[in-house]
XYZ file of C-alpha atoms in Angstrom:
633
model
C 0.000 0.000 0.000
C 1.816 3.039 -1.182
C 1.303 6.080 1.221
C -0.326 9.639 0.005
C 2.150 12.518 -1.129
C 1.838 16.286 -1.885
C 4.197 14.942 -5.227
C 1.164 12.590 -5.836
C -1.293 14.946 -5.473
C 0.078 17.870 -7.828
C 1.867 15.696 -10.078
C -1.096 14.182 -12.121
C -2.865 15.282 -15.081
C -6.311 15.435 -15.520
C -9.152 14.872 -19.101
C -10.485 17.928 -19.713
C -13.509 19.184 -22.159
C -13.862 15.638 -24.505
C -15.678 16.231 -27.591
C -17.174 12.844 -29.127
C -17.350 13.553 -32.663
C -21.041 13.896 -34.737
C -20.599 10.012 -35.422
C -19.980 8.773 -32.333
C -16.916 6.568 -33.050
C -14.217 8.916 -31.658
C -13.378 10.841 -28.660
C -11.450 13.956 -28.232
C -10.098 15.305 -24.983
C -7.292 17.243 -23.241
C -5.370 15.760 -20.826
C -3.755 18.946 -18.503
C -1.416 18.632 -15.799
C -2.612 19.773 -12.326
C -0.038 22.083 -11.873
C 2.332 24.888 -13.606
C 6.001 24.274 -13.421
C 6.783 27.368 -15.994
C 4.964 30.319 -17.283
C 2.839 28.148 -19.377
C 0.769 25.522 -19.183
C 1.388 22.386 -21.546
C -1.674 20.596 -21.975
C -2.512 17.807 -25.270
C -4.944 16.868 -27.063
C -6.084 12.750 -26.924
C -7.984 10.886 -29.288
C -9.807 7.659 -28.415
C -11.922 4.915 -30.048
C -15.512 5.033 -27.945
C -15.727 1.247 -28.455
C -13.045 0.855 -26.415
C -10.818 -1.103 -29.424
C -7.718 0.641 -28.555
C -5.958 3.010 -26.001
C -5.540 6.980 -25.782
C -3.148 8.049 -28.925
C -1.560 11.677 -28.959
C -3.422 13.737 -31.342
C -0.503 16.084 -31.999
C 3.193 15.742 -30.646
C 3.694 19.822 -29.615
C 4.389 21.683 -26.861
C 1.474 24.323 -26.577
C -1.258 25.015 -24.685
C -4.139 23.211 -26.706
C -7.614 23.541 -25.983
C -11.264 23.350 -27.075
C -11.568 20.702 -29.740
C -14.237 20.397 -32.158
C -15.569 18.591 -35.124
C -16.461 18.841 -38.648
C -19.913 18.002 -39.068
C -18.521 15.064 -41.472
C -16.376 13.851 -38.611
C -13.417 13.951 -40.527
C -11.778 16.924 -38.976
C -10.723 18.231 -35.892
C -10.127 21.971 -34.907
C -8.817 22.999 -31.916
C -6.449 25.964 -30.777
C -2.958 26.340 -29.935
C -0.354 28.485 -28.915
C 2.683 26.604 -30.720
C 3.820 29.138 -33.102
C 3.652 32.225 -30.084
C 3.130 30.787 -26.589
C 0.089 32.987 -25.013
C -1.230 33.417 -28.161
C -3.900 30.852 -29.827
C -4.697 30.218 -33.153
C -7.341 27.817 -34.632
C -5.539 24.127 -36.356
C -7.171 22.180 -38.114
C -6.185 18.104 -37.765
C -7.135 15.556 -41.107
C -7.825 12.288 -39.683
C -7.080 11.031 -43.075
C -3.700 12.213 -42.573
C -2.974 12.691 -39.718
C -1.648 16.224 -40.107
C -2.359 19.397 -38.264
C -1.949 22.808 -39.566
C -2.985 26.331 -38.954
C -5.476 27.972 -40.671
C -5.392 31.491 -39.144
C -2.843 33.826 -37.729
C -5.064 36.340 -36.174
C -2.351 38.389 -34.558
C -4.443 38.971 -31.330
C -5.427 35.368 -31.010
C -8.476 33.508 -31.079
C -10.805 33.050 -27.565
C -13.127 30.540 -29.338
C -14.455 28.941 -32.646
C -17.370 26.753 -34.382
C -17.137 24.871 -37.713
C -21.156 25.650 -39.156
C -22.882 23.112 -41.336
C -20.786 24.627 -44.242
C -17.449 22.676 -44.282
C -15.969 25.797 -45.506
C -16.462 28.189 -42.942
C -15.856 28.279 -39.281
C -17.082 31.208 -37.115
C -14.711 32.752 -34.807
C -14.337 34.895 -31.405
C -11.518 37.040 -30.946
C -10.712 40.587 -30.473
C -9.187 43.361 -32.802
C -5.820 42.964 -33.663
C -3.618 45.901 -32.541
C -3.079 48.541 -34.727
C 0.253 50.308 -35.931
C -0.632 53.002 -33.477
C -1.640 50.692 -30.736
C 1.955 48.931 -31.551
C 3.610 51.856 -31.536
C 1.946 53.298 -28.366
C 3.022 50.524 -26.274
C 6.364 50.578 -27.561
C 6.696 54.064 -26.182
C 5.036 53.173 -23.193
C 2.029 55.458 -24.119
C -0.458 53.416 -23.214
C -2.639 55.256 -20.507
C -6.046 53.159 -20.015
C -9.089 55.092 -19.928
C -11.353 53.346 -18.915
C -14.803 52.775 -21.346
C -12.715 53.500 -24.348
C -11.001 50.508 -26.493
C -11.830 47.995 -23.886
C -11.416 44.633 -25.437
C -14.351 42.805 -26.765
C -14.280 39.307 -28.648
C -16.435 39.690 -31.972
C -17.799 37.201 -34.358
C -15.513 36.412 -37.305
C -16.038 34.512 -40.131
C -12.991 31.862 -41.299
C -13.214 30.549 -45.104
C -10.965 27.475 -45.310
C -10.249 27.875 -48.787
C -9.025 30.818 -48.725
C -8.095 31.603 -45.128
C -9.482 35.025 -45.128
C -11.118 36.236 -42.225
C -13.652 38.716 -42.362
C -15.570 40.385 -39.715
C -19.183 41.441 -40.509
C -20.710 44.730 -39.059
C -22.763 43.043 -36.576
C -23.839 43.850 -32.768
C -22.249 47.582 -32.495
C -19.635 47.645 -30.035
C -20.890 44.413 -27.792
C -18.912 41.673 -26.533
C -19.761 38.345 -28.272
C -20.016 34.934 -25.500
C -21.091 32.069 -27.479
C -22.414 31.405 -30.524
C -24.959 27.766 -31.664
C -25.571 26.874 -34.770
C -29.670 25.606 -35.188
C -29.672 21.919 -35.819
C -30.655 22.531 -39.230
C -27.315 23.923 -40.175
C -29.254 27.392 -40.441
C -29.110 30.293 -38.242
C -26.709 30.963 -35.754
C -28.034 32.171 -32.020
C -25.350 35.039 -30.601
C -25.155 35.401 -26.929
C -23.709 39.050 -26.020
C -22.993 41.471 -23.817
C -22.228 45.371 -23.132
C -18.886 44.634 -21.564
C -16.220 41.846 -21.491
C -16.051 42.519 -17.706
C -17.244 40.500 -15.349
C -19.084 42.926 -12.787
C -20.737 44.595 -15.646
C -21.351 42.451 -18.811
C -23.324 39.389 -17.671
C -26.115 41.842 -16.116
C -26.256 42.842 -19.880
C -26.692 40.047 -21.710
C -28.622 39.829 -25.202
C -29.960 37.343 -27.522
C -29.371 37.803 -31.412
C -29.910 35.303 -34.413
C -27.204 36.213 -37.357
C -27.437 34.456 -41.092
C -23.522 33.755 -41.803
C -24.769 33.894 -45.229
C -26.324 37.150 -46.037
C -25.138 38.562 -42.694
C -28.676 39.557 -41.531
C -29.741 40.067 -37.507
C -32.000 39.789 -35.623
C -31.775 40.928 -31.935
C -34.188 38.972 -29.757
C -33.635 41.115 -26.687
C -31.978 40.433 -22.992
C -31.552 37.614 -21.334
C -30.767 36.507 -17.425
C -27.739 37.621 -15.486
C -25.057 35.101 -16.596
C -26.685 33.565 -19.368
C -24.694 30.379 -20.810
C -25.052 26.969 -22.270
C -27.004 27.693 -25.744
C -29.379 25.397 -27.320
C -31.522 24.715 -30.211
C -34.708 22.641 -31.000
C -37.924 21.938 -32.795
C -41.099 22.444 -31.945
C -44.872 22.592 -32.616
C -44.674 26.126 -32.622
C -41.572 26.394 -34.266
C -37.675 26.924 -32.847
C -37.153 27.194 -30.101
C -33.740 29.098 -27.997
C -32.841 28.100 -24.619
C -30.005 29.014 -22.146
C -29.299 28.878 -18.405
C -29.212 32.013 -16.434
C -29.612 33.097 -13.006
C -33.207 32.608 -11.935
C -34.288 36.802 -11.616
C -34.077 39.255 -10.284
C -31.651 38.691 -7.505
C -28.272 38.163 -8.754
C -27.571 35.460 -6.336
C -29.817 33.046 -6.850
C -30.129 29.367 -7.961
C -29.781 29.048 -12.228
C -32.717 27.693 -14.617
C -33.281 26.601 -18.111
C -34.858 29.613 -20.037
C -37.085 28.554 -23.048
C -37.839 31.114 -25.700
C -39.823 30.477 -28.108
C -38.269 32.398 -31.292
C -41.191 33.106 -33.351
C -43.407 34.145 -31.125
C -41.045 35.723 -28.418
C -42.523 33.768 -25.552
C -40.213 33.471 -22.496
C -40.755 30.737 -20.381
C -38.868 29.184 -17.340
C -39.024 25.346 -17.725
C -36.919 24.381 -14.327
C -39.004 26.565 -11.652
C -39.579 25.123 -8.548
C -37.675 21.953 -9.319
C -35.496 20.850 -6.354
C -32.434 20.657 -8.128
C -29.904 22.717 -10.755
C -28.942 22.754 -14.044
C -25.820 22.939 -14.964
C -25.497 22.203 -18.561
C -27.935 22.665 -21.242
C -26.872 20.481 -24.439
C -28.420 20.663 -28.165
C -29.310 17.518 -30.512
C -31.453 17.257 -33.493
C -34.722 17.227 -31.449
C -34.911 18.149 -27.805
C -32.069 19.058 -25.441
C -30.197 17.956 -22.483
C -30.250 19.128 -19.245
C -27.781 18.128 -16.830
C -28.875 18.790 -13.309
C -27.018 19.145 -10.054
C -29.306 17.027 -7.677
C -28.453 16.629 -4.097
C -24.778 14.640 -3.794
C -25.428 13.517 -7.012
C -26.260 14.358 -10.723
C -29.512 13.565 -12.781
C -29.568 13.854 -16.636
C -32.660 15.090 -18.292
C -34.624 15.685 -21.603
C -35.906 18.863 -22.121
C -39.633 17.276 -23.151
C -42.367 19.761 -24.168
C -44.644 18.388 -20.566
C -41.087 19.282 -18.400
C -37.788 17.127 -17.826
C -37.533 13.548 -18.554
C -34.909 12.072 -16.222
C -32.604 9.564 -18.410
C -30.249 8.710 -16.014
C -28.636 9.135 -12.712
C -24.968 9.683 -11.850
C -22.966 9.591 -8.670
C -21.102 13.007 -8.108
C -20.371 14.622 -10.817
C -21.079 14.541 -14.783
C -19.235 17.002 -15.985
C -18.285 18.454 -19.524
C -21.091 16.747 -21.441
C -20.490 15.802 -24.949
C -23.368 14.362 -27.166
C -23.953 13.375 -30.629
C -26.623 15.210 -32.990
C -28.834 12.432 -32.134
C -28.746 12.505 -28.329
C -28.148 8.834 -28.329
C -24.743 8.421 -27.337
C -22.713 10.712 -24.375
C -19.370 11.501 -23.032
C -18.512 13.244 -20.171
C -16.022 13.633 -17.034
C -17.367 11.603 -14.025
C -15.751 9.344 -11.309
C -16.742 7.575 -7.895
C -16.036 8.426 -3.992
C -12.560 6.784 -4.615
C -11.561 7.141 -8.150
C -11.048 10.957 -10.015
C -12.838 11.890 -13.027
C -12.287 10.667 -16.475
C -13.910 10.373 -19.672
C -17.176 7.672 -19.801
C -19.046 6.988 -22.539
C -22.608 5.571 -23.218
C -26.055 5.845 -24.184
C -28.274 8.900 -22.116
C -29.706 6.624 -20.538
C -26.875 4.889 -19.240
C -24.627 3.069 -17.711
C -21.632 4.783 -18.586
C -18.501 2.724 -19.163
C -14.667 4.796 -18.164
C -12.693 4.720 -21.169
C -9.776 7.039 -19.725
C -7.474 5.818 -16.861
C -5.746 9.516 -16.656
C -4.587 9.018 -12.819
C -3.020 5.261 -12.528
C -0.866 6.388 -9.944
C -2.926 6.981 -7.174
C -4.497 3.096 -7.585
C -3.493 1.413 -4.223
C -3.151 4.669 -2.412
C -5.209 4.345 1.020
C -8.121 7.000 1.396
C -10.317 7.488 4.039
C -14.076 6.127 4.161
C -16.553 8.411 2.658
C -20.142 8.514 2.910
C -23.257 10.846 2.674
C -24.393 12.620 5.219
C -28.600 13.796 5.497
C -29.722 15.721 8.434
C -31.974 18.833 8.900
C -31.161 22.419 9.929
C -32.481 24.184 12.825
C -35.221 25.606 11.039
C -36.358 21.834 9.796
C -35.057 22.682 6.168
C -33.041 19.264 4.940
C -29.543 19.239 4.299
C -26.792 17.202 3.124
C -23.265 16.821 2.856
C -19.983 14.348 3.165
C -18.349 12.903 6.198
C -15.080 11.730 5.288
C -13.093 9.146 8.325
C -9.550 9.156 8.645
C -7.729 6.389 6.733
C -8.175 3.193 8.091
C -10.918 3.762 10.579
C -14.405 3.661 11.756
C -16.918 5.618 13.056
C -17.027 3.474 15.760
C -13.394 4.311 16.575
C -13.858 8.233 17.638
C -14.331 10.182 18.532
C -11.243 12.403 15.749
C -9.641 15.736 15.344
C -12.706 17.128 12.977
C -11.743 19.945 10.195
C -14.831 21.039 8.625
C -14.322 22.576 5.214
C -16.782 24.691 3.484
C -17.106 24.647 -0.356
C -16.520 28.007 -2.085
C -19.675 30.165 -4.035
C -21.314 29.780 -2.339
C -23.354 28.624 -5.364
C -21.445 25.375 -5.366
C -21.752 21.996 -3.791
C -20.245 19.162 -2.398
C -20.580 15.883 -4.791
C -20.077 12.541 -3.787
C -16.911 12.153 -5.883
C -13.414 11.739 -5.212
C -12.190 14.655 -2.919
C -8.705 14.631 -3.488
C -7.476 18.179 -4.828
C -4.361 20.095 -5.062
C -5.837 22.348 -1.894
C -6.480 21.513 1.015
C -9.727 18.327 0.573
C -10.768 15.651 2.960
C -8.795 12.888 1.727
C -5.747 14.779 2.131
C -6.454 15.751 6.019
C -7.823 12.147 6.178
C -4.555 10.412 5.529
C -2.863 12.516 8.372
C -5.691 11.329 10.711
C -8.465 13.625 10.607
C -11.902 13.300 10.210
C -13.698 15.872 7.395
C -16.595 17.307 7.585
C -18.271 18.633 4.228
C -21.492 20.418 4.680
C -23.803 22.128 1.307
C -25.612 24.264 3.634
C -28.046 26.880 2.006
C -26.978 29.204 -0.631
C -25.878 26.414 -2.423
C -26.309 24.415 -5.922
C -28.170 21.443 -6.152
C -31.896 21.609 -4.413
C -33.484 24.399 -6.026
C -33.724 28.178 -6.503
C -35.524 28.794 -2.899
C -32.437 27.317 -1.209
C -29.433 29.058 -3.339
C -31.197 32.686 -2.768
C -31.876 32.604 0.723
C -28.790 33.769 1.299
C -28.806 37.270 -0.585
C -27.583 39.874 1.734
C -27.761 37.348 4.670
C -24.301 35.727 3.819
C -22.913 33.624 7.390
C -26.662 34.076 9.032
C -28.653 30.533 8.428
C -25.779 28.817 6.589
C -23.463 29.567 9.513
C -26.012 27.631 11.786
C -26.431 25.124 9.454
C -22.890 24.059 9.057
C -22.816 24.395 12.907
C -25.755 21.655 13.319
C -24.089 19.223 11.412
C -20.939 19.966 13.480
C -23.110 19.140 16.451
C -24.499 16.217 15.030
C -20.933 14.639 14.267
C -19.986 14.985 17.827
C -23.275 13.895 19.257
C -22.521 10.622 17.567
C -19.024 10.246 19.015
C -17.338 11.163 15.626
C -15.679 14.323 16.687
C -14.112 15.806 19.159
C -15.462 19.013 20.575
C -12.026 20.189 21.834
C -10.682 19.836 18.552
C -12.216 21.387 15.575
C -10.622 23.098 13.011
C -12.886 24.972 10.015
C -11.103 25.818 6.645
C -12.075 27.140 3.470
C -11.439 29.136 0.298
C -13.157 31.803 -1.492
C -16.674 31.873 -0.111
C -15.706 28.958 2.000
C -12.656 31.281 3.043
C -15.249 33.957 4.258
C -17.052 31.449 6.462
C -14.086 30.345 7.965
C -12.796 34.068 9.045
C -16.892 34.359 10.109
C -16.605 31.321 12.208
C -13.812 32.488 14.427
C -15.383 36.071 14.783
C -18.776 34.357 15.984
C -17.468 31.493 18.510
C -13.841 30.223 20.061
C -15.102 26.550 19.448
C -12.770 26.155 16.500
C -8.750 25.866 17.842
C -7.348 26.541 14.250
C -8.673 27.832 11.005
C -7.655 28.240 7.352
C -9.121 31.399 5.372
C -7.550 30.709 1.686
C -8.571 33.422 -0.843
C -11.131 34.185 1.831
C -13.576 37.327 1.605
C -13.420 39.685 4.907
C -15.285 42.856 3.978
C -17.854 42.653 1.768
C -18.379 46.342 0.876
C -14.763 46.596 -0.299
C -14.935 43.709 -2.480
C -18.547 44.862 -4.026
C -15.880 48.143 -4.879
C -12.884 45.731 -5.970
C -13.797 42.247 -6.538
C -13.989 41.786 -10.969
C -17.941 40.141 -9.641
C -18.991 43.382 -7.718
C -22.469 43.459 -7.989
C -22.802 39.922 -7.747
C -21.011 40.024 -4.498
C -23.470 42.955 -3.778
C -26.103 41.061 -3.617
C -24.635 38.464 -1.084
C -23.584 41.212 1.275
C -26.286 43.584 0.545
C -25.310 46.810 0.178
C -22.638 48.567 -1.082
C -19.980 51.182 0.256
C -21.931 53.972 -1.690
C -25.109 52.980 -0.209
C -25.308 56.255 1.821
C -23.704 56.686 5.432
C -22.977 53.722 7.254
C -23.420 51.534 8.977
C -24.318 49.640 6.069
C -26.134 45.876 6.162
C -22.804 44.347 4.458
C -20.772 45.496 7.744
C -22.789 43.066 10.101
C -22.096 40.057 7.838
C -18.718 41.159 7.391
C -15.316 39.358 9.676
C -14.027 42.298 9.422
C -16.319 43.656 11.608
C -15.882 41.490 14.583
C -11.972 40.782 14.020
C -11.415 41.800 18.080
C -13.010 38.928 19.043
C -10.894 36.423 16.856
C -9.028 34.252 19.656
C -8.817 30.963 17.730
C -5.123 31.005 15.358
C -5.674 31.398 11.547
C -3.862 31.209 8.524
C -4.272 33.161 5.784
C -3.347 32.434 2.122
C -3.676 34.420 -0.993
C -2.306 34.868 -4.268
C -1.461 37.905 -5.324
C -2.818 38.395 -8.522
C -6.344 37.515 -7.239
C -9.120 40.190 -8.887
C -11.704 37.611 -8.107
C -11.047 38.078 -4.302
C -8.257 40.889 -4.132
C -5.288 40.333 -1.399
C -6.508 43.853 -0.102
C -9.041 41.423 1.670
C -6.647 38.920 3.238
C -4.276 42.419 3.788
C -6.970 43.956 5.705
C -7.625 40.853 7.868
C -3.966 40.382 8.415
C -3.709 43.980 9.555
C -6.698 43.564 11.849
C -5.830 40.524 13.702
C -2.452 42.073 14.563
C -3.880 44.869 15.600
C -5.899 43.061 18.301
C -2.578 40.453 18.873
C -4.360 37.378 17.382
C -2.249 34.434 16.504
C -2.133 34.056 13.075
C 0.214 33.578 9.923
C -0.423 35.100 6.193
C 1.011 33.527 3.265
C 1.217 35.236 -0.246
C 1.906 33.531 -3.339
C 3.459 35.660 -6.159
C 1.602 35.394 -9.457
C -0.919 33.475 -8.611
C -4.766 34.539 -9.267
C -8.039 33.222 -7.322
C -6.106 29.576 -8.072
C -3.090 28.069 -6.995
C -1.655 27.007 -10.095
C 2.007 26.857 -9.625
C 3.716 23.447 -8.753
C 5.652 24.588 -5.854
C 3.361 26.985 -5.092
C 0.659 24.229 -4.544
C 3.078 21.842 -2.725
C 3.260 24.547 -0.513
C -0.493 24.950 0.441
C -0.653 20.668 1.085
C 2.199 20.927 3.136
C 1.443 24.247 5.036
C -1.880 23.656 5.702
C -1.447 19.715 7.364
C 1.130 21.226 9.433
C -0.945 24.546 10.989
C -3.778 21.326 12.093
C -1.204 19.720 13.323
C 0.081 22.102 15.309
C -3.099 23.109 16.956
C -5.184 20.175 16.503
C -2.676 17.593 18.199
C -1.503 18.867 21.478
C-alpha cells in the first residue's frame, strides 16, 4: 500500500472538455497537468476509439497550450487551438484524420478566444478581439499606453474563417458588444449570438442579449436580454416552431439558484421550464430534437430531456457529470465523471446509461489508502433538509472516535459538495484524512443542487442561516461520538474562506482555522472584486449605499476581528481580482492589531487559483502542518 504525497497529489494530469465527434466513433479530450512548473501551461490533445478497441493516442506531438476541440460536421476533422507558433497566443488548427496532419489555418495576430465549424465545411465562425493597430503597436512601444477606462476595452467579436481561402472577415454586426457564445440551429441554419455590453465580469453578464445572425447574407436579428449570466445555448424543434434556450440566473436577484430559459423564437414567448424543481442545471446540451439538461441534484447528478410536458430524467450519476459531450442524435454521451474513490475521467454511453470509463488519466494513485466516505442527510435548525460528506480518517471507523474534525466549506457559495473523489491540489478531505483527521463537508443553504428557494436565501444574509447550518451538522458529528469538541478546526477558500474568518469572529469553538482566498469585507470587495455586484447582492449593500453603517458590515469578519481568539492562517495569491489580497491584507492587519495568533502567506503570481507546482506543494504541506500544530496537542 503506497502512502499519500503532496508529489502525488500535484503531479497528475487530468481529461479535460472531450468532444465525441457527430458520429460517435471517436473521442477527443485534453489531458492537462494539475499544476504549472513554468509560465505556461502544456496541456494535449487525446484521441480515443468510444468502443473501447484501442488506447488513448496523442493527437498532436507539440508543446502548446491546446484547448477546445471540435468537429467537422462530417467527422473527418478536428479543430482545436494552440499556442505553438507564439506561446500565449492561440490560433485555430485544423487536424485531417485522413492524414494525420495538423496545420494552422489562421494567424489572427491577437489570437483567437473561441471557434465553431457551421454546417458549411468551408467556414468556421470565430471569437476574438481586434488585432492591434500600428498606433496601438507603436503606443506601447513608447510606453504610451494610458487606459481610460470605457474607451477601447477589449471585446471578442464574431468572425467569419473561409478554409479555402483563409481570409477572415468580420461582418458589421452587434455595435460595439462583446460576443459569448455562438450555436448553430440543428438545421445547419441560423446561428443564435449570446452578447454582452462589456467583457467585464461585474458589468457584462447583467447585460446580456440574444441575437440570431445568417452567416450567409449577414442579416440580424436581436431577440432582446436575457438573465444575469446567461450560458449553455441550445436549439430545437417544436410545434410552434424553434425554439432558444439558455441557463441564467433565476431573476431578479443576482444570487440566486440558475434555470433553463425557453424562448420560443417566433413568437417571443419566455418561459422558465426548471421553476420550482429541487435541483440545478448545470449544462444545457443541443441535438437534433430536444435538449439535455444536466442537473445538479443533491450529492449527485440527474440527466434530463428537455420534453415539451417538463424534464424527462434519463439517467442518474454519482457526483459529478461534468463536460457533457453528445452526438446530434442525443443517443450516445461523453462526459467527465468518477466515484467516492476514483477521479474523473472520460465515460461513454447511451443517455440513458450506464456509462462505461474509457480514460485511466490518474493510474498512480491506484493502491493509495483514502479514508471512508459517505453521505451525510440531516436537517437544519429551522427543519429545512440538508446534506453533505463525512469523510473518516484512513483506516478507521466511526465506531473508533471520537477524531480531530476539520470542517471545510465549499466556495460560491453557489457550489456543492458531490459525492466524488475529494482529493485536490488544496487543502480536501482525503488529504487531512490520511494525516488522521476526520472531514466534515457540509452544502448548507446558498448552495447548488436543491433548487432556486435554497441558493437565494442567502442574498444579503451571507454567514446568518448557513453559519447555523454548518454548525448543526458539526453538532451532530460529535453527538454521535465522531468528533471531538475540543478539537475542531474549520477551513475554506473563497466563499468557503469567508465562512471560515466568520466562524472564528462568531465562537472560540474552532482551535485553528484556514481562510484561503477568503472574503473579509464585503463592501470593499462589491468596490474591488472583478464580480462586484454579484457580491453585492450576497452582502447587501454597497460602500456607496449612503452613510454607514451599512447591512454588508454586520455580515462582514471584518467587523468582529477583536473577538478572533482561535489562530488562523491566511493564504492568498497575489494576482487575485476575483477576491483581491486587499481582503486577506486587511484581515492580516486587523488581527495584529488586536494580537491574534495568526500567519499570512502570499503567493506571487498566482490569481483566485493556486496554479504553480511549488506553489501548490506549498499549500498541502502548510496547511497539514498549521492542524497539526493546533489540533494535536
Amino acid at each position: 500500500m503506497t502512502g499519500l504525497t503532496a508529489e502525488l497529489v500535484v503531479d497528475g494530469r487530468a481529461p479535460q472538455t472531450p468532444a465525441l465527434a457527430p458520429n460517435g466513433q471517436l473521442l477527443c479530450y485534453v489531458l492537462a497537468p494539475i499544476s504549472r512548473t513554468g509560465d505556461h501551461l502544456d496541456t494535449e490533445l487525446w484521441l480515443v476509439d468510444t468502443d473501447g478497441a484501442a488506447a488513448s493516442r496523442r493527437a498532436t506531438t507539440d508543446t502548446a497550450a491546446e484547448s477546445r476541440p471540435r468537429w467537422s460536421a462530417d467527422s473527418g476533422t478536428l479543430f482545436f487551438l494552440s499556442d505553438r507558433a507564439d506561446r500565449g497566443t492561440s490560433q485555430v488548427h485544423r487536424l485531417t484524420l485522413a492524414d494525420g496532419a495538423a496545420t494552422a489555418v489562421t494567424s489572427w495576430r491577437a489570437g483567437v478566444i473561441d471557434h465553431l465549424a457551421l454546417a458549411d465545411p468551408n467556414m468556421v465562425t470565430l471569437l476574438a478581439q481586434d488585432e492591434p493597430t500600428e498606433q496601438d503597436t507603436r503606443r506601447a512601444q513608447d510606453r504610451d499606453d494610458a487606459i481610460v477606462v470605457g474607451e477601447r476595452e477589449p471585446r471578442a467579436r464574431l468572425r467569419l474563417l473561409d478554409l479555402r481561402t483563409g481570409q477572415v472577415t468580420t461582418p458589421s454586426v452587434f455595435g460595439d458588444r462583446h460576443v459569448v457564445e455562438l450555436r448553430q440551429r440543428p438545421d445547419g441554419g441560423l446561428l443564435a449570438v449570446l452578447t454582452q455590453a462589456s467583457s467585464d465580469n461585474d458589468y457584462g453578464p447583467r447585460t446580456g442579449h440574444l441575437h440570431l445572425f445568417n452567416p450567409t447574407t449577414g442579416a440580424t436579428v436581436d431577440l432582446g436580454a436575457v438573465g444575469a449570466d446567461a450560458r449553455s445555448l441550445a436549439w430545437w424543434p417544436g410545434e410552434d416552431g424553434w425554439h432558444l434556450g439558455y441557463i441564467a440566473l433565476t431573476p431578479p436577484v443576482l444570487q440566486a439558484g440558475t434555470a433553463v430559459f425557453d424562448l420560443t423564437v417566433d413568437s417571443r414567448v419566455l418561459r422558465n421550464r426548471t421553476s420550482g424543481l429541487p435541483m440545478c442545471p448545470t449544462e444545457l446540451h443541443q441535438t437534433d430534437t430536444a435538449p439535455l439538461v444536466v442537473f445538479a441534484d443533491g450529492l449527485n447528478t440527474t440527466l434530463a430531456r428537455l420534453d415539451p410536458t417538463g424534464p424527462t430524467t434519463l439517467s442518474q450519476h454519482p457526483g459529478h457529470l461534468d463536460d457533457l459531450t453528445i452526438t446530434p442524435t442525443g443517443e450516445k454521451i461523453a462526459a467527465l465523471t468518477g466515484t467516492r474513490y476514483q477521479p474523473a475521467n472520460v465515460h461513454v454511453g447511451p443517455a440513458t446509461g450506464p456509462l462505461r470509463k474509457i480514460t485511466n488519466s490518474r493510474p498512480e494513485l491506484n493502491g493509495i489508502a483514502l479514508g471512508t466516505q459517505q453521505p451525510l442527510a440531516y436537517r437544519a435548525a429551522d427543519g429545512l433538509d440538508l446534506d453533505g460528506l463525512l469523510v473518516l480518517p484512513v483506516g478507521k471507523t466511526a465506531s473508533d472516535g471520537p477524531f480531530p474534525l476539520v470542517t471545510i466549506v465549499h466556495g460560491g457559495p453557489y457550489d456543492r459538495y458531490a459525492d466524488r473523489f475529494q482529493l485536490f491540489w488544496f487543502p480536501s478531505a482525503q488529504w487531512l484524512a490520511t494525516a488522521g483527521y476526520a472531514v466534515f463537508l457540509p452544502n448548507p443553504r446558498g448552495g447548488q443542487g436543491h433548487g432556486h428557494q435554497f441558493a437565494l436565501s442567502v442574498a444579503g444574509r451571507v454567514g446568518q442561516e448557513e453559519w447555523t447550518d454548518i454548525l448543526t451538522g458539526i453538532d451532530l458529528l460529535i453527538t454521535e461520538g465522531v468528533a471531538d469538541p475540543d478539537r475542531l478546526g474549520i477551513a475554506g477558500g473563497s466563499h468557503g474562506g469567508f465562512m471560515a474568518a466568520w466562524a472564528v469572529g462568531q465562537t472560540e469553538r474552532f482551535r485553528a482555522a484556514l481562510v484561503s482566498a477568503g472574503v473579509t469585507d464585503w463592501g470593499m470587495l462589491a468596490a474591488t472584486g472583478e464580480y462586484g455586484q454579484f457580491e453585492a447582492a450576497l452582502g447587501g449593500s454597497t460602500g456607496w449605499s449612503g452613510i454607514g453603517p451599512h447591512p454588508h458590515d454586520a455580515v462582514s469578519p471584518i467587523s468582529f476581528a477583536s473577538r478572533i481568539r482561535t489562530p488562523v492562517l491566511i493564504l492568498h495569491g497575489a494576482e487575485d481580482t476575483n477576491v483581491p489580497l486587499g481582503q486577506a491584507v486587511y484581515f492580516h492587519r486587523a488581527l495584529r492589531h488586536f494580537g491574534a495568533e495568526h500567519e499570512f502567506v502570499i503567493y506571487p503570481r498566482e490569481g483566485h487559483s493556486i496554479r504553480e507546482r511549488r506553489h501548490q506543494l506549498d499549500v498541502l504541506r502548510r496547511t497539514r502542518a498549521w492542524f497539526d500544530r493546533w489540533l494535536r496537542t
